[in-house]
Coordinates of C-alpha atoms in Angstrom, one line a residue:
X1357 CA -22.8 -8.9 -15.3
X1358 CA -21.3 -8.6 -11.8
X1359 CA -17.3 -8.5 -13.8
X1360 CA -18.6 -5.7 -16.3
X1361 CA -20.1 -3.6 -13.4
X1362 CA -16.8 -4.3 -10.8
X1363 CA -14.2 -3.3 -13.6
X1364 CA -13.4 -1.3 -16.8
X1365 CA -11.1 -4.0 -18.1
X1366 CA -12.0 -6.8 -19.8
X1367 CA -11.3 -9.0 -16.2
X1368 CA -13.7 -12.0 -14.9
X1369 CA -13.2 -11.2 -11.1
X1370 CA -16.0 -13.8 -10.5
X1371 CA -15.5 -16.8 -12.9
X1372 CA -19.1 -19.2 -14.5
X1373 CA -19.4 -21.4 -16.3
X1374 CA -19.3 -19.8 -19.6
X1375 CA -15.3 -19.0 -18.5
X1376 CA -12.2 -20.3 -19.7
X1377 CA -11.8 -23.8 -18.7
X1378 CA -14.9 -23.9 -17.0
X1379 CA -17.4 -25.6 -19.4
X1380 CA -18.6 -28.1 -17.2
X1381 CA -21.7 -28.0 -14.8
X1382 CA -21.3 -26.8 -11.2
X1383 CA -20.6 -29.7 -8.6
X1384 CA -19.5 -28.4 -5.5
X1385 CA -19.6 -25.0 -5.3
X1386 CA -23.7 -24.4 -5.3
X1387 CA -24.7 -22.1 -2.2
X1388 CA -21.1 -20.6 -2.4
X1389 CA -20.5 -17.1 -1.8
X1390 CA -17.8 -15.2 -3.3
X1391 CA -16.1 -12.1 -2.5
X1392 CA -14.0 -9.7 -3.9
X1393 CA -12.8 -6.4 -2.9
X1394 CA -13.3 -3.6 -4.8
X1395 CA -10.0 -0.8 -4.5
X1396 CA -11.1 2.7 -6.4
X1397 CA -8.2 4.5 -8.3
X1398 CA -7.9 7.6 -9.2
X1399 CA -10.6 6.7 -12.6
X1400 CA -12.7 5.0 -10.6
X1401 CA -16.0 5.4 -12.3
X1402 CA -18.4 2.8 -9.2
X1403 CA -17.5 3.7 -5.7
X1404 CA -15.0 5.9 -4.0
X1405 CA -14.2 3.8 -1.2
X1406 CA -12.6 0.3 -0.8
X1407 CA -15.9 -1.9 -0.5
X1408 CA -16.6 -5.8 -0.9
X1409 CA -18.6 -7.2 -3.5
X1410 CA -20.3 -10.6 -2.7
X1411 CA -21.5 -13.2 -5.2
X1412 CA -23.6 -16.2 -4.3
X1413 CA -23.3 -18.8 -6.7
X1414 CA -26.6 -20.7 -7.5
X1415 CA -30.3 -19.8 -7.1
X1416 CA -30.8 -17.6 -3.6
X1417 CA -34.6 -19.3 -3.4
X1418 CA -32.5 -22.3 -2.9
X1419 CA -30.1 -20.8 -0.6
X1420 CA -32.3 -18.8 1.6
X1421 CA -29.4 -18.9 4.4
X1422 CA -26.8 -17.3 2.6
X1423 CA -29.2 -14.7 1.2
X1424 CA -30.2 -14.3 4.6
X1425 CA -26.5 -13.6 5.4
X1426 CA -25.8 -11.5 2.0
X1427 CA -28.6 -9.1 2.9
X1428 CA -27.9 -8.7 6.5
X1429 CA -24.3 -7.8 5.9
X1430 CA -24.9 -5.3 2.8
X1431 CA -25.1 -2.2 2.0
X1432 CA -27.6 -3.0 -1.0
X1433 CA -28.2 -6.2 -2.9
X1434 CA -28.7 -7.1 -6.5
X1435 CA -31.2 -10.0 -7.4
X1436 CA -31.6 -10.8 -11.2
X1437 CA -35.2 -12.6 -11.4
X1438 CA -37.6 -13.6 -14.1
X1439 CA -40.8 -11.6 -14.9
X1440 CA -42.9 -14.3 -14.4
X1441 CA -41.3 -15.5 -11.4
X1442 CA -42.2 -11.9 -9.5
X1443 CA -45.5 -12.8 -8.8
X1444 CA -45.1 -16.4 -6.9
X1445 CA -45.8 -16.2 -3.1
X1446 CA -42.6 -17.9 -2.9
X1447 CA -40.7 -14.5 -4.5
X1448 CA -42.4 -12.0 -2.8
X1449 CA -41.6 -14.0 0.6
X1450 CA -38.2 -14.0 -0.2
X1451 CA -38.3 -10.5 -1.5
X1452 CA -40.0 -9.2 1.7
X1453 CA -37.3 -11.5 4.3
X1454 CA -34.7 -8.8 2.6
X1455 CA -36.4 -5.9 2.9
X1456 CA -36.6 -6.8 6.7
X1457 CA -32.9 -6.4 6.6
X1458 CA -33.0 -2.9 5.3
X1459 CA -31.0 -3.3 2.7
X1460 CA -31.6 -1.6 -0.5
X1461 CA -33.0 -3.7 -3.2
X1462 CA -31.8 -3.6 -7.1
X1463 CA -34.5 -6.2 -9.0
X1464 CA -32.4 -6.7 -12.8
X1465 CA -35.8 -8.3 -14.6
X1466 CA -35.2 -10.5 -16.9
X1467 CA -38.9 -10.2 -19.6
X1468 CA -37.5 -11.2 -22.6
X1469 CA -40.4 -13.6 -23.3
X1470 CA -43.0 -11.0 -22.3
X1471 CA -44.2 -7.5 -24.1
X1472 CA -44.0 -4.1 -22.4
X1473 CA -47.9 -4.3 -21.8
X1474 CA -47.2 -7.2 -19.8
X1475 CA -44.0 -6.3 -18.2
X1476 CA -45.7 -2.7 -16.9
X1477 CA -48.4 -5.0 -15.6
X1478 CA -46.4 -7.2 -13.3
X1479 CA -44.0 -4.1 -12.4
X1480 CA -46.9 -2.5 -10.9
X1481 CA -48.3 -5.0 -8.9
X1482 CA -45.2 -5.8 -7.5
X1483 CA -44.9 -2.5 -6.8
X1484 CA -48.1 -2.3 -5.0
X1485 CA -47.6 -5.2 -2.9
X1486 CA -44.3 -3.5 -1.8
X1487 CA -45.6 0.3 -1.5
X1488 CA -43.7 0.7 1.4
X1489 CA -40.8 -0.6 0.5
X1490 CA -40.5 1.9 -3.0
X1491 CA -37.6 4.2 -1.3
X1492 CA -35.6 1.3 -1.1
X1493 CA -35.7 -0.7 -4.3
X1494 CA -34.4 -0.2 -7.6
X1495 CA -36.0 -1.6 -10.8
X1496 CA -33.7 -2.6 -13.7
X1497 CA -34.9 -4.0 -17.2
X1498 CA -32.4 -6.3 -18.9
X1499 CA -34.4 -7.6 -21.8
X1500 CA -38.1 -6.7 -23.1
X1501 CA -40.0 -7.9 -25.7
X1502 CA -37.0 -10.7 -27.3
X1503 CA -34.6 -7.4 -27.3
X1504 CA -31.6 -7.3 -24.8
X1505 CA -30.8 -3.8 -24.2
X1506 CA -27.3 -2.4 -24.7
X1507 CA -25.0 -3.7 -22.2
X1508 CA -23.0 0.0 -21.7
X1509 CA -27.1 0.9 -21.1
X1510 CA -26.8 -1.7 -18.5
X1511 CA -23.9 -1.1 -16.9
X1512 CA -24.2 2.8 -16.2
X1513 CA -27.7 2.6 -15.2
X1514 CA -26.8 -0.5 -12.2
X1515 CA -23.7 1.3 -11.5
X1516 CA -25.9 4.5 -10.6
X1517 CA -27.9 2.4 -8.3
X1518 CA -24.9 0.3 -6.5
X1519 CA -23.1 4.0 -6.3
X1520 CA -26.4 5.7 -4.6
X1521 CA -27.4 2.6 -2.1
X1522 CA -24.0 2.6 -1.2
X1523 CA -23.0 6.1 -0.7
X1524 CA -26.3 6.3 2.0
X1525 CA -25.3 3.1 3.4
X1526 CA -23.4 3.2 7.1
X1527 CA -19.8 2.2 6.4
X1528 CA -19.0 0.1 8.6
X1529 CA -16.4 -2.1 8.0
X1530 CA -16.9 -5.9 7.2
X1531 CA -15.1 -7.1 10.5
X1532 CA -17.6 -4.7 12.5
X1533 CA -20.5 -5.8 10.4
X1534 CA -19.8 -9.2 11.7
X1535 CA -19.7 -8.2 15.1
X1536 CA -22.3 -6.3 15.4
X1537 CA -24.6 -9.7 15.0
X1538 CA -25.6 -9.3 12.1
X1539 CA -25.2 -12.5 11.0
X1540 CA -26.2 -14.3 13.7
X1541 CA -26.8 -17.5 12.1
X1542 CA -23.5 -17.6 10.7
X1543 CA -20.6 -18.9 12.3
X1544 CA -17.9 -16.3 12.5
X1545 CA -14.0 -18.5 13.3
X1546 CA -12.7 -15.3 15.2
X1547 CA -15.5 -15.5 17.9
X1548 CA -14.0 -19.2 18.5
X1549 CA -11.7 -19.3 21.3
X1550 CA -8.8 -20.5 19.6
X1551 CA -9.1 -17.6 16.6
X1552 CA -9.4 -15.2 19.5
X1553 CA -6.6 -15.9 21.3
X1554 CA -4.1 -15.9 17.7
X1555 CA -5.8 -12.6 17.7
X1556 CA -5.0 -11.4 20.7
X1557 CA -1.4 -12.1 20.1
X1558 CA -1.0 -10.5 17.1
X1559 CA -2.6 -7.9 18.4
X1560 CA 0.3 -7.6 21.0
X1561 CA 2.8 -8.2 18.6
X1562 CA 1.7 -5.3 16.3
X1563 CA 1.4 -3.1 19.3
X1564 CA 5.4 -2.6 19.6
X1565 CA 5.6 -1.1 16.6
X1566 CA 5.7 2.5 17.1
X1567 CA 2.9 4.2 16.3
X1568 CA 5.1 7.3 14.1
X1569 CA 7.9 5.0 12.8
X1570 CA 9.1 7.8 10.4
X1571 CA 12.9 6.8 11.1
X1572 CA 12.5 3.0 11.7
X1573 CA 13.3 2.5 8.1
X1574 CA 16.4 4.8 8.0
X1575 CA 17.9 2.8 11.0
X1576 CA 16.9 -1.1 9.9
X1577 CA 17.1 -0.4 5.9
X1578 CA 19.7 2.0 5.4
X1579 CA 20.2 0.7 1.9
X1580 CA 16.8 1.5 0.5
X1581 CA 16.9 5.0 2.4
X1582 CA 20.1 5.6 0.0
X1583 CA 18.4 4.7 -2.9
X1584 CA 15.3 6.7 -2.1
X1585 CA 17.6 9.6 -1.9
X1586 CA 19.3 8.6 -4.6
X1587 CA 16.3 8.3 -6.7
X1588 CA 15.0 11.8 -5.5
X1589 CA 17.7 13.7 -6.8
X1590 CA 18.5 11.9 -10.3
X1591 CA 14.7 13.0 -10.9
X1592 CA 15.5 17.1 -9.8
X1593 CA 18.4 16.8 -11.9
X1594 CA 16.7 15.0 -14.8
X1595 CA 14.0 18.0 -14.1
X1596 CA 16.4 20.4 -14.2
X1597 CA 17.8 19.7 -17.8
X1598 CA 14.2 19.1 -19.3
X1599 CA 13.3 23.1 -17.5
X1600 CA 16.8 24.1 -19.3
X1601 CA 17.7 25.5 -16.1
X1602 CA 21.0 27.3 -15.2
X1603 CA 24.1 25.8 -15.4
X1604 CA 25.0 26.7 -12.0
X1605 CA 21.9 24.9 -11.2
X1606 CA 22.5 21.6 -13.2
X1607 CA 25.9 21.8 -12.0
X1608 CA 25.1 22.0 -8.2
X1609 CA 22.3 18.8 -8.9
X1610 CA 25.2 16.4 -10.7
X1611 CA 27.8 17.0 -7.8
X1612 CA 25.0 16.2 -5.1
X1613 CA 23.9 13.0 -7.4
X1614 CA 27.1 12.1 -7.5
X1615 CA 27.8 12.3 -3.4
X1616 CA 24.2 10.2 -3.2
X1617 CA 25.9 7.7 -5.4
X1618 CA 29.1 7.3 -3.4
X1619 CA 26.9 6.9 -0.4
X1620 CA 24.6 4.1 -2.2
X1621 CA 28.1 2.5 -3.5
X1622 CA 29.3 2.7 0.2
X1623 CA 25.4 1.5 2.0
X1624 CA 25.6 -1.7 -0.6
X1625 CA 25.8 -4.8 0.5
X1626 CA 26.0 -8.3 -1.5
X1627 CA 27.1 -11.9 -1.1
X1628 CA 30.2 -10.3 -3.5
X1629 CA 31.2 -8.2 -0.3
X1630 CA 31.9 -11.4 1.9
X1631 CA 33.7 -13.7 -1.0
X1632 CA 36.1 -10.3 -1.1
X1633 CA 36.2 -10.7 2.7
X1634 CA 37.0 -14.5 2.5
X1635 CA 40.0 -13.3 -0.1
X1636 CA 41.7 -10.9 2.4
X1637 CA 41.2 -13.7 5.3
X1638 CA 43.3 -15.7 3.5
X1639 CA 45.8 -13.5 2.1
X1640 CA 46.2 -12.0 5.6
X1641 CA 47.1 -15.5 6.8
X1642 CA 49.2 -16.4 4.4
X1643 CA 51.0 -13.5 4.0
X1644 CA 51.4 -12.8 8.1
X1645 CA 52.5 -16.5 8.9
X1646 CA 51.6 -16.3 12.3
X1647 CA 51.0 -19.6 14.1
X1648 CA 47.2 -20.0 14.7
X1649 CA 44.7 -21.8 17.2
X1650 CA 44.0 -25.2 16.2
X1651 CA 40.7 -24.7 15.5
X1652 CA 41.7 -22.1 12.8
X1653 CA 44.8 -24.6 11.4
X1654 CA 42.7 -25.7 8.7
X1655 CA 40.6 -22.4 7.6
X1656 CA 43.4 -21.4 5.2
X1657 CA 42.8 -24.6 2.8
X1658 CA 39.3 -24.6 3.3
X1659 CA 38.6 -20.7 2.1
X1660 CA 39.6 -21.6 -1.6
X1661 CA 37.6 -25.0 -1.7
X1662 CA 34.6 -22.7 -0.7
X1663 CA 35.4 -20.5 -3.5
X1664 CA 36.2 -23.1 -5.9
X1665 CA 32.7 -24.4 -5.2
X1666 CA 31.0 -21.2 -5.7
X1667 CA 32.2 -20.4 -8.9
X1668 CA 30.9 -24.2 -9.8
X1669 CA 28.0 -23.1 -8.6
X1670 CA 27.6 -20.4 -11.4
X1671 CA 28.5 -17.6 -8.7
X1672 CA 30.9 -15.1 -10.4
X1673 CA 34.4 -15.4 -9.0
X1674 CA 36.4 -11.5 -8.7
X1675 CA 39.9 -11.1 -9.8
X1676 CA 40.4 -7.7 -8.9
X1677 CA 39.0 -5.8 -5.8
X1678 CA 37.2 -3.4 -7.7
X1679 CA 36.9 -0.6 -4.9
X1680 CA 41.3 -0.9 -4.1
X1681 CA 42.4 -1.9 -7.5
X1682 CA 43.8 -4.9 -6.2
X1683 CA 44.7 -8.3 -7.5
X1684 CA 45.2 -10.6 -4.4
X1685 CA 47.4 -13.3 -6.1
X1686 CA 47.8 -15.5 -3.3
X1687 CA 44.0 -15.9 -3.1
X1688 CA 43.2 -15.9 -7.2
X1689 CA 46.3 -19.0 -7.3
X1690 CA 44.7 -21.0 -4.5
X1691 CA 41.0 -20.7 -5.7
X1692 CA 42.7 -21.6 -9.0
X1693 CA 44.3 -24.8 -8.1
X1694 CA 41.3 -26.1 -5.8
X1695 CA 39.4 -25.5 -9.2
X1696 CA 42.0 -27.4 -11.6
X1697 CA 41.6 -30.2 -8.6
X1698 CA 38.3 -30.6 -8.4
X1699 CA 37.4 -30.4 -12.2
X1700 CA 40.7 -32.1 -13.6
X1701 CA 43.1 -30.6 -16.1
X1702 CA 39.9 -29.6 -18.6
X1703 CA 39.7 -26.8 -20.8
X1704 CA 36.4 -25.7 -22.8

């Protein structure tokens, strides 16, 4: 029920045993509680703020600890129970340990083996036993009488409730919840000395980063400011045409989308850029002459062998300077021959 509530789509954010692949009986992961954040859009039908949603997997009369922990860290908290089982001294103690936690309380009853005379029976004496506690719980009826009721039913109605406990709950965050001590039985890793002190220096790592860094990303990622721009204005001109605007107006857009592409075509940078710059190395040596440092005797034979590997490699090997129109010869012959040499006189 928990995946149907959480999400619109058809999405198991908390997997069982009746999930793909997952057939088998639990082993290891009884007394485990899950958690999942829940991040409202825009359609958002639950909640309107970013909230966690916690799932203990296995019986909470069994794992009185973590329920202990669930209810002291939540807002409100659902527990699906059988009719019959609402009247056992063991269920109300439980039932009464939670509302000492004051968190709101959603009981989903389960009286499909019961009729509705018998349901309203038990209802209100649990409901008397618990008389002050009414403001604060939430009673839920998912089968009656050997019918289930409609699942949508379901659904709306225990979204209502989460969305109403929640939105009078005190939004705190989880990391503040856990501070606060309200868990104290729990052991929290940040609290340990060696979590605290990773903190710490993160904590002065992130605190050099300015705190209005509106041109940080101009100055280290030039590229994806050009693109940005770029981006902008192909999406005023594409405006433009679909508004049938002026053609003064269309005009002026194409001529500024066309300087923002020169200026992307002039930011861009690619592993292409420094093969180019390995070409004109080598033609400027060859072509100058000069006598060079010893160090540097051998760079002009091993330029081409770099190349020649490259384009082994599957890396694209370029002819022409496309930005000059130029063929560098000297370079295109010697990545040429170190490529004959190394793969033999083949052709395919």
């Amino acid at each position: 029920m928990i995946n149907e509530i959480i999400s619109d789509q058809y999405h198991c954010t908390f997997f069982n045993k009746d999930s793909p692949l997952g057939s088998t009986t639990r082993w290891i992961s009884n007394g485990l509680i899950e958690i999942a954040w829940y991040i409202p859009s825009t359609n958002s039908r639950l909640l309107s703020n970013v909230t966690a949603c916690l799932n203990l997997r296995g019986d909470c009369n069994v794992h009185r600890q973590q329920l202990d922990f669930m209810s002291n860290l939540s807002d409100a908290i659902v527990i699906m129970v059988d009719i019959h089982e609402m009247k056992n001294e063991r269920f109300m103690q439980l039932i009464t340990e939670v509302y000492n936690t004051n968190a709101k309380v959603i009981l989903s009853i389960d009286a499909i083996r019961c009729n509705k005379g018998v349901l309203r029976n038990e209802l209100k004496t649990f409901l008397g036993k618990t008389t002050m506690y009414k403001d604060r719980t939430r009673i839920n009826i998912m089968a009656v009488e050997g019918h289930v009721r409609s699942f949508s039913d379901l659904k709306k109605e225990m979204r209502n409730y989460i969305s109403e406990s929640v939105l009078k709950g005190s939004y705190l965050s989880l990391w503040q919840r856990l501070q606060e001590g309200m868990c104290k039985e729990i052991n929290v890793d940040e609290n340990q000395i060696v979590y605290s002190a990773m903190r710490e220096a993160a904590d002065k790592i992130t605190s050099f980063v300015p705190k209005m860094c509106s041109s940080i990303k101009a100055q280290l990622l030039p590229l994806q400011e050009y693109l940005e721009r770029y981006k902008s204005k192909w999406q005023e001109l594409k405006s433009a045409q679909d508004q049938k605007d002026s053609t003064v107006t269309i005009d002026r857009l194409q001529h500024q989308l066309s300087e923002r592409e020169y200026e992307l075509a002039e930011a861009s940078f690619g592993f292409e850029h420094l093969c180019r710059e390995m070409g004109q190395m080598y033609e400027a040596m060859m072509e100058c002459n000069l006598p060079a440092p010893v160090k540097y005797q051998t760079i002009h034979s091993v330029l081409p062998h770099i190349s020649a590997r490259l384009l082994l490699m599957g890396h694209p090997f370029e002819v022409m300077d496309g930005d000059t129109a130029n063929v560098p010869l000297l370079w295109v012959k010697a990545v040429l021959k170190e490529l004959r040499e190394s793969i033999g006189d083949k052709s395919y």
